[in-house]
GROMACS .gro file of N, CA and C in nm:
model
  486
    1MET      N    1   0.446  -0.451  -7.191
    1MET     CA    2   0.556  -0.494  -7.186
    1MET      C    3   0.630  -0.435  -7.064
    2THR      N    4   0.744  -0.536  -7.014
    2THR     CA    5   0.818  -0.502  -6.917
    2THR      C    6   0.959  -0.439  -6.942
    3ILE      N    7   1.011  -0.435  -6.842
    3ILE     CA    8   1.189  -0.370  -6.897
    3ILE      C    9   1.234  -0.501  -6.924
    4LYS      N   10   1.233  -0.637  -6.876
    4LYS     CA   11   1.333  -0.708  -6.907
    4LYS      C   12   1.283  -0.774  -7.069
    5GLU      N   13   1.192  -0.707  -7.161
    5GLU     CA   14   1.168  -0.776  -7.248
    5GLU      C   15   1.218  -0.637  -7.365
    6LEU      N   16   1.266  -0.563  -7.304
    6LEU     CA   17   1.301  -0.480  -7.403
    6LEU      C   18   1.408  -0.487  -7.500
    7LYS      N   19   1.393  -0.472  -7.618
    7LYS     CA   20   1.511  -0.543  -7.726
    7LYS      C   21   1.606  -0.459  -7.766
    8GLU      N   22   1.614  -0.339  -7.752
    8GLU     CA   23   1.706  -0.202  -7.756
    8GLU      C   24   1.781  -0.190  -7.625
    9ASN      N   25   1.906  -0.192  -7.666
    9ASN     CA   26   2.040  -0.154  -7.572
    9ASN      C   27   2.014  -0.013  -7.489
   10PRO      N   28   1.986  -0.040  -7.362
   10PRO     CA   29   1.943   0.075  -7.271
   10PRO      C   30   2.065   0.199  -7.301
   11VAL      N   31   2.180   0.133  -7.291
   11VAL     CA   32   2.318   0.222  -7.276
   11VAL      C   33   2.321   0.336  -7.454
   12LYS      N   34   2.256   0.231  -7.561
   12LYS     CA   35   2.260   0.300  -7.678
   12LYS      C   36   2.167   0.435  -7.647
   13LEU      N   37   2.055   0.340  -7.579
   13LEU     CA   38   1.917   0.478  -7.634
   13LEU      C   39   1.966   0.575  -7.535
   14LEU      N   40   2.054   0.576  -7.388
   14LEU     CA   41   2.058   0.723  -7.290
   14LEU      C   42   2.186   0.729  -7.387
   15ASP      N   43   2.262   0.737  -7.431
   15ASP     CA   44   2.425   0.770  -7.441
   15ASP      C   45   2.360   0.830  -7.635
   16ASP      N   46   2.333   0.711  -7.720
   16ASP     CA   47   2.351   0.796  -7.793
   16ASP      C   48   2.170   0.845  -7.886
   17ASP      N   49   2.087   0.791  -7.834
   17ASP     CA   50   1.990   0.879  -7.886
   17ASP      C   51   1.905   0.966  -7.784
   18TRP      N   52   1.939   0.954  -7.672
   18TRP     CA   53   1.888   1.095  -7.561
   18TRP      C   54   1.781   1.038  -7.507
   19ALA      N   55   1.716   1.119  -7.434
   19ALA     CA   56   1.609   1.088  -7.399
   19ALA      C   57   1.541   1.214  -7.303
   20LEU      N   58   1.426   1.208  -7.272
   20LEU     CA   59   1.338   1.337  -7.200
   20LEU      C   60   1.292   1.269  -7.082
   21VAL      N   61   1.350   1.345  -6.911
   21VAL     CA   62   1.251   1.312  -6.808
   21VAL      C   63   1.173   1.416  -6.830
   22SER      N   64   1.051   1.363  -6.815
   22SER     CA   65   0.945   1.458  -6.774
   22SER      C   66   0.907   1.403  -6.615
   23ALA      N   67   0.796   1.511  -6.555
   23ALA     CA   68   0.716   1.527  -6.467
   23ALA      C   69   0.676   1.632  -6.409
   24GLY      N   70   0.489   1.606  -6.331
   24GLY     CA   71   0.439   1.715  -6.300
   24GLY      C   72   0.327   1.648  -6.298
   25THR      N   73   0.199   1.741  -6.332
   25THR     CA   74   0.068   1.692  -6.361
   25THR      C   75   0.040   1.741  -6.462
   26PRO      N   76  -0.100   1.701  -6.533
   26PRO     CA   77  -0.137   1.762  -6.660
   26PRO      C   78  -0.164   1.921  -6.695
   27GLU      N   79  -0.192   1.938  -6.574
   27GLU     CA   80  -0.218   2.111  -6.586
   27GLU      C   81  -0.049   2.165  -6.571
   28LYS      N   82   0.033   2.168  -6.515
   28LYS     CA   83   0.150   2.207  -6.546
   28LYS      C   84   0.318   2.080  -6.492
   29TRP      N   85   0.395   2.076  -6.604
   29TRP     CA   86   0.436   1.962  -6.605
   29TRP      C   87   0.612   2.035  -6.696
   30ASN      N   88   0.700   1.994  -6.643
   30ASN     CA   89   0.809   2.011  -6.763
   30ASN      C   90   0.891   1.841  -6.827
   31THR      N   91   0.970   1.887  -6.918
   31THR     CA   92   1.046   1.797  -6.930
   31THR      C   93   1.197   1.864  -6.975
   32LEU      N   94   1.323   1.757  -6.946
   32LEU     CA   95   1.466   1.791  -7.009
   32LEU      C   96   1.502   1.677  -7.080
   33THR      N   97   1.656   1.754  -7.100
   33THR     CA   98   1.694   1.623  -7.197
   33THR      C   99   1.784   1.525  -7.150
   34VAL      N  100   1.815   1.449  -7.126
   34VAL     CA  101   1.905   1.361  -7.029
   34VAL      C  102   2.002   1.254  -7.140
   35SER      N  103   2.114   1.204  -7.094
   35SER     CA  104   2.195   1.114  -7.196
   35SER      C  105   2.259   1.036  -7.052
   36TRP      N  106   2.247   1.090  -6.942
   36TRP     CA  107   2.338   1.038  -6.836
   36TRP      C  108   2.213   0.954  -6.760
   37GLY      N  109   2.215   0.828  -6.726
   37GLY     CA  110   2.153   0.744  -6.644
   37GLY      C  111   2.157   0.592  -6.693
   38GLY      N  112   2.085   0.479  -6.650
   38GLY     CA  113   2.073   0.353  -6.636
   38GLY      C  114   1.928   0.310  -6.611
   39ILE      N  115   1.967   0.145  -6.631
   39ILE     CA  116   1.869   0.089  -6.613
   39ILE      C  117   1.916  -0.063  -6.591
   40GLY      N  118   1.830  -0.135  -6.435
   40GLY     CA  119   1.906  -0.208  -6.391
   40GLY      C  120   1.837  -0.265  -6.277
   41GLU      N  121   1.872  -0.335  -6.195
   41GLU     CA  122   1.826  -0.416  -6.027
   41GLU      C  123   1.910  -0.365  -5.946
   42LEU      N  124   1.802  -0.362  -5.836
   42LEU     CA  125   1.872  -0.278  -5.753
   42LEU      C  126   1.753  -0.341  -5.635
   43TRP      N  127   1.782  -0.318  -5.479
   43TRP     CA  128   1.692  -0.362  -5.396
   43TRP      C  129   1.618  -0.427  -5.465
   44GLY      N  130   1.575  -0.575  -5.536
   44GLY     CA  131   1.505  -0.666  -5.573
   44GLY      C  132   1.411  -0.600  -5.612
   45ARG      N  133   1.426  -0.495  -5.712
   45ARG     CA  134   1.318  -0.437  -5.860
   45ARG      C  135   1.414  -0.363  -5.922
   46ASP      N  136   1.313  -0.386  -6.051
   46ASP     CA  137   1.362  -0.328  -6.155
   46ASP      C  138   1.381  -0.154  -6.158
   47VAL      N  139   1.454  -0.107  -6.175
   47VAL     CA  140   1.492   0.028  -6.164
   47VAL      C  141   1.595   0.124  -6.313
   48ALA      N  142   1.497   0.273  -6.290
   48ALA     CA  143   1.602   0.297  -6.354
   48ALA      C  144   1.649   0.430  -6.250
   49PHE      N  145   1.760   0.502  -6.353
   49PHE     CA  146   1.847   0.569  -6.243
   49PHE      C  147   1.883   0.680  -6.375
   50ILE      N  148   1.838   0.815  -6.276
   50ILE     CA  149   1.892   0.942  -6.380
   50ILE      C  150   1.921   1.038  -6.265
   51PHE      N  151   2.016   1.081  -6.343
   51PHE     CA  152   2.096   1.254  -6.270
   51PHE      C  153   2.060   1.364  -6.326
   52ILE      N  154   2.032   1.461  -6.208
   52ILE     CA  155   1.984   1.564  -6.267
   52ILE      C  156   2.065   1.708  -6.166
   53ARG      N  157   2.095   1.837  -6.244
   53ARG     CA  158   2.168   1.939  -6.202
   53ARG      C  159   2.047   1.989  -6.103
   54PRO      N  160   2.111   2.071  -5.955
   54PRO     CA  161   2.048   2.111  -5.893
   54PRO      C  162   1.983   2.252  -5.970
   55GLN      N  163   2.020   2.306  -6.042
   55GLN     CA  164   1.938   2.438  -6.122
   55GLN      C  165   1.840   2.373  -6.204
   56ARG      N  166   1.831   2.262  -6.262
   56ARG     CA  167   1.757   2.239  -6.356
   56ARG      C  168   1.624   2.284  -6.304
   57TYR      N  169   1.508   2.334  -6.411
   57TYR     CA  170   1.384   2.356  -6.371
   57TYR      C  171   1.303   2.239  -6.337
   58THR      N  172   1.332   2.118  -6.420
   58THR     CA  173   1.284   1.984  -6.424
   58THR      C  174   1.258   1.913  -6.296
   59LYS      N  175   1.392   1.951  -6.230
   59LYS     CA  176   1.395   1.899  -6.097
   59LYS      C  177   1.317   1.926  -5.983
   60LYS      N  178   1.232   2.080  -5.975
   60LYS     CA  179   1.145   2.099  -5.911
   60LYS      C  180   1.006   2.010  -5.941
   61PHE      N  181   0.986   1.976  -6.044
   61PHE     CA  182   0.865   1.889  -6.060
   61PHE      C  183   0.876   1.739  -6.028
   62ILE      N  184   1.020   1.719  -6.021
   62ILE     CA  185   1.074   1.540  -6.023
   62ILE      C  186   1.073   1.555  -5.820
   63ASP      N  187   1.102   1.685  -5.783
   63ASP     CA  188   1.107   1.637  -5.633
   63ASP      C  189   0.973   1.632  -5.589
   64GLU      N  190   0.827   1.730  -5.653
   64GLU     CA  191   0.707   1.767  -5.584
   64GLU      C  192   0.581   1.631  -5.622
   65GLN      N  193   0.689   1.522  -5.708
   65GLN     CA  194   0.546   1.428  -5.764
   65GLN      C  195   0.640   1.309  -5.729
   66ASP      N  196   0.536   1.200  -5.746
   66ASP     CA  197   0.599   1.084  -5.682
   66ASP      C  198   0.623   0.961  -5.787
   67TYR      N  199   0.623   1.022  -5.950
   67TYR     CA  200   0.649   1.002  -6.051
   67TYR      C  201   0.727   1.072  -6.159
   68PHE      N  202   0.809   0.990  -6.220
   68PHE     CA  203   0.890   1.049  -6.348
   68PHE      C  204   0.868   0.962  -6.469
   69THR      N  205   0.890   1.004  -6.609
   69THR     CA  206   0.903   0.906  -6.675
   69THR      C  207   1.024   0.963  -6.805
   70ILE      N  208   1.073   0.851  -6.831
   70ILE     CA  209   1.220   0.849  -6.960
   70ILE      C  210   1.168   0.837  -7.091
   71SER      N  211   1.170   0.889  -7.153
   71SER     CA  212   1.122   0.866  -7.309
   71SER      C  213   1.186   0.893  -7.388
   72PHE      N  214   1.215   0.813  -7.492
   72PHE     CA  215   1.334   0.762  -7.618
   72PHE      C  216   1.212   0.827  -7.740
   73PHE      N  217   1.266   0.861  -7.843
   73PHE     CA  218   1.205   0.932  -7.982
   73PHE      C  219   1.283   0.878  -8.067
   74ASP      N  220   1.204   0.829  -8.199
   74ASP     CA  221   1.260   0.825  -8.301
   74ASP      C  222   1.353   0.935  -8.369
   75PRO      N  223   1.459   0.871  -8.473
   75PRO     CA  224   1.587   0.994  -8.482
   75PRO      C  225   1.507   1.115  -8.549
   76GLU      N  226   1.392   1.123  -8.599
   76GLU     CA  227   1.354   1.330  -8.649
   76GLU      C  228   1.357   1.373  -8.540
   77TYR      N  229   1.348   1.336  -8.418
   77TYR     CA  230   1.331   1.417  -8.301
   77TYR      C  231   1.420   1.468  -8.248
   78LYS      N  232   1.569   1.457  -8.305
   78LYS     CA  233   1.676   1.501  -8.248
   78LYS      C  234   1.724   1.634  -8.239
   79ASP      N  235   1.650   1.731  -8.339
   79ASP     CA  236   1.642   1.831  -8.298
   79ASP      C  237   1.558   1.902  -8.176
   80MET      N  238   1.432   1.809  -8.162
   80MET     CA  239   1.386   1.867  -8.066
   80MET      C  240   1.445   1.854  -7.921
   81LEU      N  241   1.514   1.724  -7.917
   81LEU     CA  242   1.596   1.687  -7.796
   81LEU      C  243   1.716   1.817  -7.778
   82ARG      N  244   1.760   1.848  -7.869
   82ARG     CA  245   1.839   1.979  -7.872
   82ARG      C  246   1.790   2.067  -7.850
   83LEU      N  247   1.667   2.112  -7.854
   83LEU     CA  248   1.644   2.236  -7.787
   83LEU      C  249   1.550   2.183  -7.646
   84CYS      N  250   1.526   2.093  -7.613
   84CYS     CA  251   1.472   2.050  -7.460
   84CYS      C  252   1.608   2.092  -7.408
   85GLY      N  253   1.724   2.070  -7.444
   85GLY     CA  254   1.821   2.069  -7.372
   85GLY      C  255   1.916   2.199  -7.359
   86ARG      N  256   1.873   2.288  -7.451
   86ARG     CA  257   1.930   2.443  -7.463
   86ARG      C  258   1.817   2.516  -7.374
   87ILE      N  259   1.650   2.466  -7.350
   87ILE     CA  260   1.585   2.604  -7.293
   87ILE      C  261   1.535   2.555  -7.197
   88SER      N  262   1.510   2.647  -7.108
   88SER     CA  263   1.464   2.616  -7.021
   88SER      C  264   1.298   2.654  -7.003
   89GLY      N  265   1.214   2.558  -6.951
   89GLY     CA  266   1.037   2.587  -6.899
   89GLY      C  267   1.069   2.663  -6.826
   90ARG      N  268   1.163   2.742  -6.729
   90ARG     CA  269   1.156   2.837  -6.659
   90ARG      C  270   1.142   2.978  -6.696
   91ASP      N  271   1.173   2.991  -6.841
   91ASP     CA  272   1.218   3.109  -6.900
   91ASP      C  273   1.065   3.117  -7.021
   92CYS      N  274   1.084   3.010  -7.044
   92CYS     CA  275   0.922   3.026  -7.188
   92CYS      C  276   0.856   2.882  -7.144
   93ASP      N  277   0.786   2.881  -7.239
   93ASP     CA  278   0.672   2.752  -7.249
   93ASP      C  279   0.767   2.621  -7.356
   94LYS      N  280   0.869   2.549  -7.274
   94LYS     CA  281   0.895   2.484  -7.358
   94LYS      C  282   0.807   2.375  -7.398
   95ILE      N  283   0.719   2.325  -7.350
   95ILE     CA  284   0.657   2.216  -7.393
   95ILE      C  285   0.601   2.263  -7.535
   96LYS      N  286   0.560   2.387  -7.541
   96LYS     CA  287   0.491   2.430  -7.647
   96LYS      C  288   0.578   2.448  -7.783
   97GLU      N  289   0.692   2.566  -7.731
   97GLU     CA  290   0.830   2.555  -7.797
   97GLU      C  291   0.887   2.396  -7.863
   98ALA      N  292   0.909   2.312  -7.827
   98ALA     CA  293   0.893   2.201  -7.846
   98ALA      C  294   0.820   2.106  -7.952
   99GLY      N  295   0.673   2.179  -7.970
   99GLY     CA  296   0.576   2.109  -8.022
   99GLY      C  297   0.559   1.951  -7.962
  100LEU      N  298   0.547   1.973  -7.823
  100LEU     CA  299   0.492   1.810  -7.745
  100LEU      C  300   0.377   1.824  -7.730
  101THR      N  301   0.307   1.726  -7.736
  101THR     CA  302   0.170   1.701  -7.679
  101THR      C  303   0.195   1.607  -7.559
  102LEU      N  304   0.077   1.625  -7.429
  102LEU     CA  305   0.086   1.616  -7.292
  102LEU      C  306  -0.038   1.426  -7.335
  103ALA      N  307   0.084   1.311  -7.258
  103ALA     CA  308  -0.004   1.238  -7.242
  103ALA      C  309   0.054   1.172  -7.072
  104THR      N  310  -0.042   1.094  -7.080
  104THR     CA  311  -0.033   1.051  -6.885
  104THR      C  312  -0.097   0.871  -6.869
  105ASP      N  313   0.001   0.859  -6.835
  105ASP     CA  314  -0.049   0.731  -6.727
  105ASP      C  315  -0.070   0.740  -6.610
  106GLY      N  316  -0.203   0.741  -6.569
  106GLY     CA  317  -0.222   0.759  -6.383
  106GLY      C  318  -0.175   0.860  -6.370
  107ASP      N  319  -0.040   0.868  -6.251
  107ASP     CA  320  -0.013   1.018  -6.183
  107ASP      C  321   0.120   1.064  -6.267
  108ALA      N  322   0.162   0.934  -6.356
  108ALA     CA  323   0.263   0.996  -6.471
  108ALA      C  324   0.225   1.119  -6.620
  109VAL      N  325   0.325   1.189  -6.634
  109VAL     CA  326   0.305   1.248  -6.752
  109VAL      C  327   0.449   1.198  -6.854
  110TYR      N  328   0.390   1.263  -6.990
  110TYR     CA  329   0.515   1.227  -7.079
  110TYR      C  330   0.478   1.257  -7.186
  111PRO      N  331   0.568   1.276  -7.335
  111PRO     CA  332   0.524   1.342  -7.415
  111PRO      C  333   0.474   1.242  -7.511
  112ALA      N  334   0.369   1.266  -7.613
  112ALA     CA  335   0.301   1.187  -7.632
  112ALA      C  336   0.337   1.141  -7.747
  113GLU      N  337   0.476   1.173  -7.839
  113GLU     CA  338   0.521   1.163  -7.962
  113GLU      C  339   0.624   1.062  -7.942
  114ALA      N  340   0.670   1.040  -7.794
  114ALA     CA  341   0.783   0.931  -7.771
  114ALA      C  342   0.736   0.781  -7.819
  115ARG      N  343   0.821   0.743  -7.884
  115ARG     CA  344   0.820   0.579  -7.928
  115ARG      C  345   0.817   0.463  -7.823
  116LEU      N  346   0.897   0.545  -7.756
  116LEU     CA  347   0.917   0.445  -7.553
  116LEU      C  348   0.884   0.555  -7.411
  117THR      N  349   0.806   0.468  -7.357
  117THR     CA  350   0.807   0.577  -7.250
  117THR      C  351   0.872   0.461  -7.156
  118ILE      N  352   0.922   0.480  -7.035
  118ILE     CA  353   0.953   0.437  -6.905
  118ILE      C  354   0.916   0.516  -6.849
  119LYS      N  355   0.806   0.448  -6.724
  119LYS     CA  356   0.694   0.516  -6.597
  119LYS      C  357   0.767   0.478  -6.511
  120CYS      N  358   0.823   0.556  -6.402
  120CYS     CA  359   0.907   0.513  -6.293
  120CYS      C  360   0.811   0.591  -6.148
  121ARG      N  361   0.837   0.502  -6.068
  121ARG     CA  362   0.741   0.555  -5.957
  121ARG      C  363   0.908   0.599  -5.872
  122LYS      N  364   0.923   0.694  -5.792
  122LYS     CA  365   1.031   0.772  -5.719
  122LYS      C  366   1.062   0.655  -5.603
  123ILE      N  367   1.182   0.612  -5.630
  123ILE     CA  368   1.196   0.556  -5.457
  123ILE      C  369   1.357   0.590  -5.396
  124ALA      N  370   1.398   0.655  -5.415
  124ALA     CA  371   1.478   0.706  -5.374
  124ALA      C  372   1.595   0.820  -5.436
  125VAL      N  373   1.660   0.923  -5.360
  125VAL     CA  374   1.733   1.030  -5.416
  125VAL      C  375   1.821   1.052  -5.306
  126GLN      N  376   1.944   1.084  -5.380
  126GLN     CA  377   2.033   1.131  -5.306
  126GLN      C  378   2.142   1.233  -5.355
  127PRO      N  379   2.180   1.318  -5.370
  127PRO     CA  380   2.290   1.417  -5.366
  127PRO      C  381   2.430   1.345  -5.364
  128MET      N  382   2.529   1.416  -5.485
  128MET     CA  383   2.627   1.368  -5.537
  128MET      C  384   2.699   1.441  -5.483
  129ASP      N  385   2.859   1.424  -5.394
  129ASP     CA  386   2.936   1.538  -5.410
  129ASP      C  387   3.084   1.493  -5.448
  130ASN      N  388   3.179   1.541  -5.414
  130ASN     CA  389   3.320   1.493  -5.522
  130ASN      C  390   3.363   1.392  -5.449
  131SER      N  391   3.339   1.390  -5.285
  131SER     CA  392   3.407   1.315  -5.197
  131SER      C  393   3.393   1.159  -5.203
  132GLY      N  394   3.266   1.152  -5.318
  132GLY     CA  395   3.266   0.981  -5.322
  132GLY      C  396   3.332   0.940  -5.494
  133PHE      N  397   3.404   1.057  -5.545
  133PHE     CA  398   3.498   1.033  -5.649
  133PHE      C  399   3.606   1.004  -5.659
  134LEU      N  400   3.650   0.828  -5.694
  134LEU     CA  401   3.789   0.796  -5.655
  134LEU      C  402   3.829   0.804  -5.825
  135ASP      N  403   3.799   0.856  -5.917
  135ASP     CA  404   3.866   0.899  -6.018
  135ASP      C  405   3.862   1.055  -6.015
  136LYS      N  406   3.944   1.126  -5.980
  136LYS     CA  407   3.968   1.263  -5.980
  136LYS      C  408   3.908   1.320  -6.064
  137THR      N  409   3.949   1.291  -6.240
  137THR     CA  410   3.940   1.328  -6.360
  137THR      C  411   3.735   1.407  -6.380
  138ILE      N  412   3.690   1.335  -6.288
  138ILE     CA  413   3.563   1.322  -6.298
  138ILE      C  414   3.531   1.425  -6.223
  139GLU      N  415   3.599   1.563  -6.146
  139GLU     CA  416   3.547   1.668  -6.126
  139GLU      C  417   3.522   1.770  -6.226
  140LYS      N  418   3.616   1.781  -6.360
  140LYS     CA  419   3.592   1.835  -6.482
  140LYS      C  420   3.431   1.878  -6.521
  141ASN      N  421   3.371   1.755  -6.497
  141ASN     CA  422   3.249   1.772  -6.515
  141ASN      C  423   3.153   1.884  -6.417
  142TYR      N  424   3.237   1.899  -6.293
  142TYR     CA  425   3.164   1.988  -6.180
  142TYR      C  426   3.259   2.104  -6.192
  143PRO      N  427   3.266   2.211  -6.303
  143PRO     CA  428   3.348   2.357  -6.291
  143PRO      C  429   3.240   2.445  -6.194
  144ASN      N  430   3.167   2.418  -6.148
  144ASN     CA  431   3.059   2.544  -6.091
  144ASN      C  432   2.993   2.431  -5.955
  145LYS      N  433   3.073   2.318  -5.933
  145LYS     CA  434   3.028   2.282  -5.785
  145LYS      C  435   2.915   2.204  -5.775
  146ASP      N  436   2.774   2.195  -5.907
  146ASP     CA  437   2.694   2.179  -5.958
  146ASP      C  438   2.673   2.031  -5.939
  147TYR      N  439   2.661   1.973  -5.833
  147TYR     CA  440   2.679   1.807  -5.826
  147TYR      C  441   2.542   1.768  -5.858
  148HIS      N  442   2.541   1.710  -5.991
  148HIS     CA  443   2.411   1.601  -5.971
  148HIS      C  444   2.298   1.537  -5.854
  149TYR      N  445   2.211   1.491  -5.863
  149TYR     CA  446   2.110   1.466  -5.762
  149TYR      C  447   2.094   1.313  -5.871
  150ILE      N  448   2.065   1.180  -5.754
  150ILE     CA  449   2.037   1.080  -5.830
  150ILE      C  450   1.930   1.018  -5.816
  151TYR      N  451   1.824   1.042  -5.867
  151TYR     CA  452   1.672   0.955  -5.870
  151TYR      C  453   1.717   0.847  -5.956
  152VAL      N  454   1.625   0.752  -5.796
  152VAL     CA  455   1.604   0.609  -5.846
  152VAL      C  456   1.496   0.556  -5.832
  153GLY      N  457   1.409   0.567  -5.948
  153GLY     CA  458   1.238   0.491  -5.984
  153GLY      C  459   1.259   0.334  -6.056
  154GLU      N  460   1.150   0.277  -5.943
  154GLU     CA  461   1.086   0.175  -5.973
  154GLU      C  462   1.020   0.172  -6.091
  155ILE      N  463   1.067   0.079  -6.163
  155ILE     CA  464   0.980   0.069  -6.321
  155ILE      C  465   0.886   0.030  -6.286
  156GLU      N  466   0.748   0.104  -6.328
  156GLU     CA  467   0.627  -0.002  -6.326
  156GLU      C  468   0.592  -0.009  -6.484
  157LYS      N  469   0.606   0.049  -6.571
  157LYS     CA  470   0.524   0.037  -6.699
  157LYS      C  471   0.631   0.076  -6.822
  158VAL      N  472   0.663   0.020  -6.911
  158VAL     CA  473   0.694   0.013  -7.030
  158VAL      C  474   0.592   0.043  -7.139
  159ILE      N  475   0.571   0.209  -7.199
  159ILE     CA  476   0.478   0.187  -7.280
  159ILE      C  477   0.569   0.218  -7.419
  160GLU      N  478   0.495   0.162  -7.508
  160GLU     CA  479   0.500   0.170  -7.653
  160GLU      C  480   0.445   0.209  -7.766
  161LYS      N  481   0.457   0.323  -7.806
  161LYS     CA  482   0.367   0.342  -7.905
  161LYS      C  483   0.340   0.279  -8.023
  162ASN      N  484   0.239   0.272  -8.059
  162ASN     CA  485   0.212   0.145  -8.191
  162ASN      C  486   0.225   0.227  -8.300
   0.00000   0.00000   0.00000
């Protein structure tokens, strides 16, 4: 399946259902819950983009690897998504705590429990700062000035669980 064949609304998937972004190796990987991001076309490529705060433990894994994945789950996994948004893999074995199982596709890692995973090859990263905020109310999202990094990944594959 390609991203253009996706029958679901990507805004609903991210905003309402949430997702896990994962990166790493089979020996050491991490994941975090996201609801900000998007899917579209950039530089003549199908892309996904995600926003990661600098202090997030998973950022290190994304920075060190060529691939990241964005995974979506059935509704019964909402508590797991909440848990992955609350605890850090820096402080505990988040993967074990969440009850997740490793799956791989080439150099990409993702949770086997996901019903839909978008495999992305990292093609750009850009730190955000408030100088680009035209709507100054956006600043309220950053009381600690911990502006997100924007990651753009070329979508290489969409993996659906059968």
